[in-house]
Amino acid sequence: MEAAGHSISTLFLCGGLSKNPLFVQMHADVTGMPVVLSQEVESVLVGAAILGACASGDFTSVQEAMARMSKVGKVVFPRREDKKYYDKKYQVFLKLVEHQKEYSEIMKGD
């Protein structure tokens, strides 16, 4: 997304996997960004309520409704040492993809 011109500094995570501490920490570590979790346990339902409140005219914008109806819960920060590890693992992954393409070409040959 950043390559397309977007500036991303924080991840906001909700849903079932946001309840898995390992999943959340790994996303913070891999991206090098803080992960913000909602204070609400069922934040997906709060999102639906926010959209409903906007549709009913109770708020003039989704941003206003979000500010009034939702709260930040826990913030999980990346561990720099783990980020370095995942960066190396990603480099290995890219090499594996490169090699797999070469192997596919070999197998296509006569």
Coordinates of C-alpha atoms in Angstrom, one line a residue:
M1 CA 0.0 0.0 0.0
E2 CA 2.9 2.3 0.7
A3 CA 4.2 1.7 -2.8
A4 CA 0.9 3.0 -4.1
G5 CA 1.3 6.2 -2.1
H6 CA -0.5 5.5 1.1
S7 CA 1.2 6.4 4.4
I8 CA 0.6 3.8 7.1
S9 CA 1.9 4.1 10.6
T10 CA -0.5 2.0 12.7
L11 CA -2.6 -1.1 12.3
F12 CA -6.1 -1.4 13.7
L13 CA -7.1 -5.0 14.3
C14 CA -10.5 -6.4 15.2
G15 CA -12.4 -9.7 15.0
G16 CA -11.6 -13.2 16.2
L17 CA -7.9 -13.2 15.5
S18 CA -7.4 -10.0 17.5
K19 CA -8.0 -12.1 20.6
N20 CA -4.9 -14.2 19.8
P21 CA -1.9 -12.5 21.5
L22 CA 0.6 -14.3 19.3
F23 CA -1.2 -13.3 16.1
V24 CA -1.3 -9.7 17.2
Q25 CA 2.3 -9.5 18.4
M26 CA 3.5 -11.1 15.1
H27 CA 1.7 -8.5 13.0
A28 CA 3.3 -5.7 15.1
D29 CA 6.7 -7.3 14.7
V30 CA 6.4 -8.1 11.0
T31 CA 5.2 -4.7 10.0
G32 CA 7.2 -2.8 12.6
M33 CA 4.1 -0.8 13.5
P34 CA 2.0 -0.6 16.6
V35 CA -1.3 -2.6 16.5
V36 CA -4.3 -1.0 18.2
L37 CA -7.0 -3.2 19.6
S38 CA -10.5 -2.0 20.4
Q39 CA -11.6 -1.7 24.0
E40 CA -14.8 -3.5 22.9
V41 CA -14.7 -7.2 22.9
E42 CA -17.1 -7.4 19.9
S43 CA -15.7 -4.4 17.9
V44 CA -17.2 -5.8 14.7
L45 CA -20.7 -5.3 16.2
V46 CA -19.7 -1.8 17.3
G47 CA -18.7 -1.1 13.7
A48 CA -22.1 -2.1 12.5
A49 CA -23.7 0.1 15.1
I50 CA -21.5 3.0 14.0
L51 CA -22.7 2.6 10.4
G52 CA -26.3 2.4 11.6
A53 CA -26.0 5.5 13.7
C54 CA -24.6 7.4 10.6
A55 CA -27.4 6.0 8.4
S56 CA -30.0 7.2 10.9
G57 CA -28.5 10.7 10.9
D58 CA -27.3 10.6 14.6
F59 CA -23.8 11.6 13.3
T60 CA -22.7 13.6 10.4
S61 CA -19.8 11.4 9.5
V62 CA -18.4 7.9 10.2
Q63 CA -15.3 9.6 11.7
E64 CA -17.5 11.5 14.2
A65 CA -19.5 8.3 15.1
M66 CA -16.2 6.4 15.6
A67 CA -14.8 9.0 17.9
R68 CA -17.9 8.9 20.0
M69 CA -18.8 5.2 20.0
S70 CA -15.5 3.4 20.1
K71 CA -12.5 3.5 22.3
V72 CA -8.9 2.3 22.0
G73 CA -8.1 -0.6 24.1
K74 CA -4.6 -2.2 24.2
V75 CA -1.8 -1.1 21.9
V76 CA 0.8 -3.7 21.1
F77 CA 4.2 -2.4 20.0
P78 CA 6.7 -4.1 17.8
R79 CA 9.7 -5.8 19.2
R80 CA 12.7 -4.5 17.2
E81 CA 14.8 -7.7 17.5
D82 CA 11.9 -9.8 16.2
K83 CA 11.3 -7.3 13.3
K84 CA 14.9 -7.9 12.2
Y85 CA 14.3 -11.7 12.3
Y86 CA 11.1 -11.4 10.2
D87 CA 12.9 -9.2 7.7
K88 CA 15.5 -11.9 7.2
K89 CA 12.8 -14.5 6.9
Y90 CA 11.1 -12.4 4.2
Q91 CA 14.3 -12.2 2.2
V92 CA 14.5 -16.0 2.4
F93 CA 10.9 -16.2 1.2
L94 CA 11.6 -14.0 -1.8
K95 CA 14.5 -16.2 -2.8
L96 CA 12.3 -19.3 -2.5
V97 CA 9.7 -17.7 -4.8
E98 CA 12.5 -16.8 -7.3
H99 CA 13.8 -20.4 -7.2
Q100 CA 10.3 -21.9 -7.5
K101 CA 9.8 -20.0 -10.7
E102 CA 13.1 -21.4 -12.1
Y103 CA 12.0 -24.9 -11.0
S104 CA 8.7 -24.5 -12.8
E105 CA 10.4 -23.5 -16.0
I106 CA 12.7 -26.6 -15.7
M107 CA 9.6 -28.9 -15.3
K108 CA 7.8 -27.3 -18.3
G109 CA 10.7 -28.2 -20.6
D110 CA 10.8 -31.3 -22.8

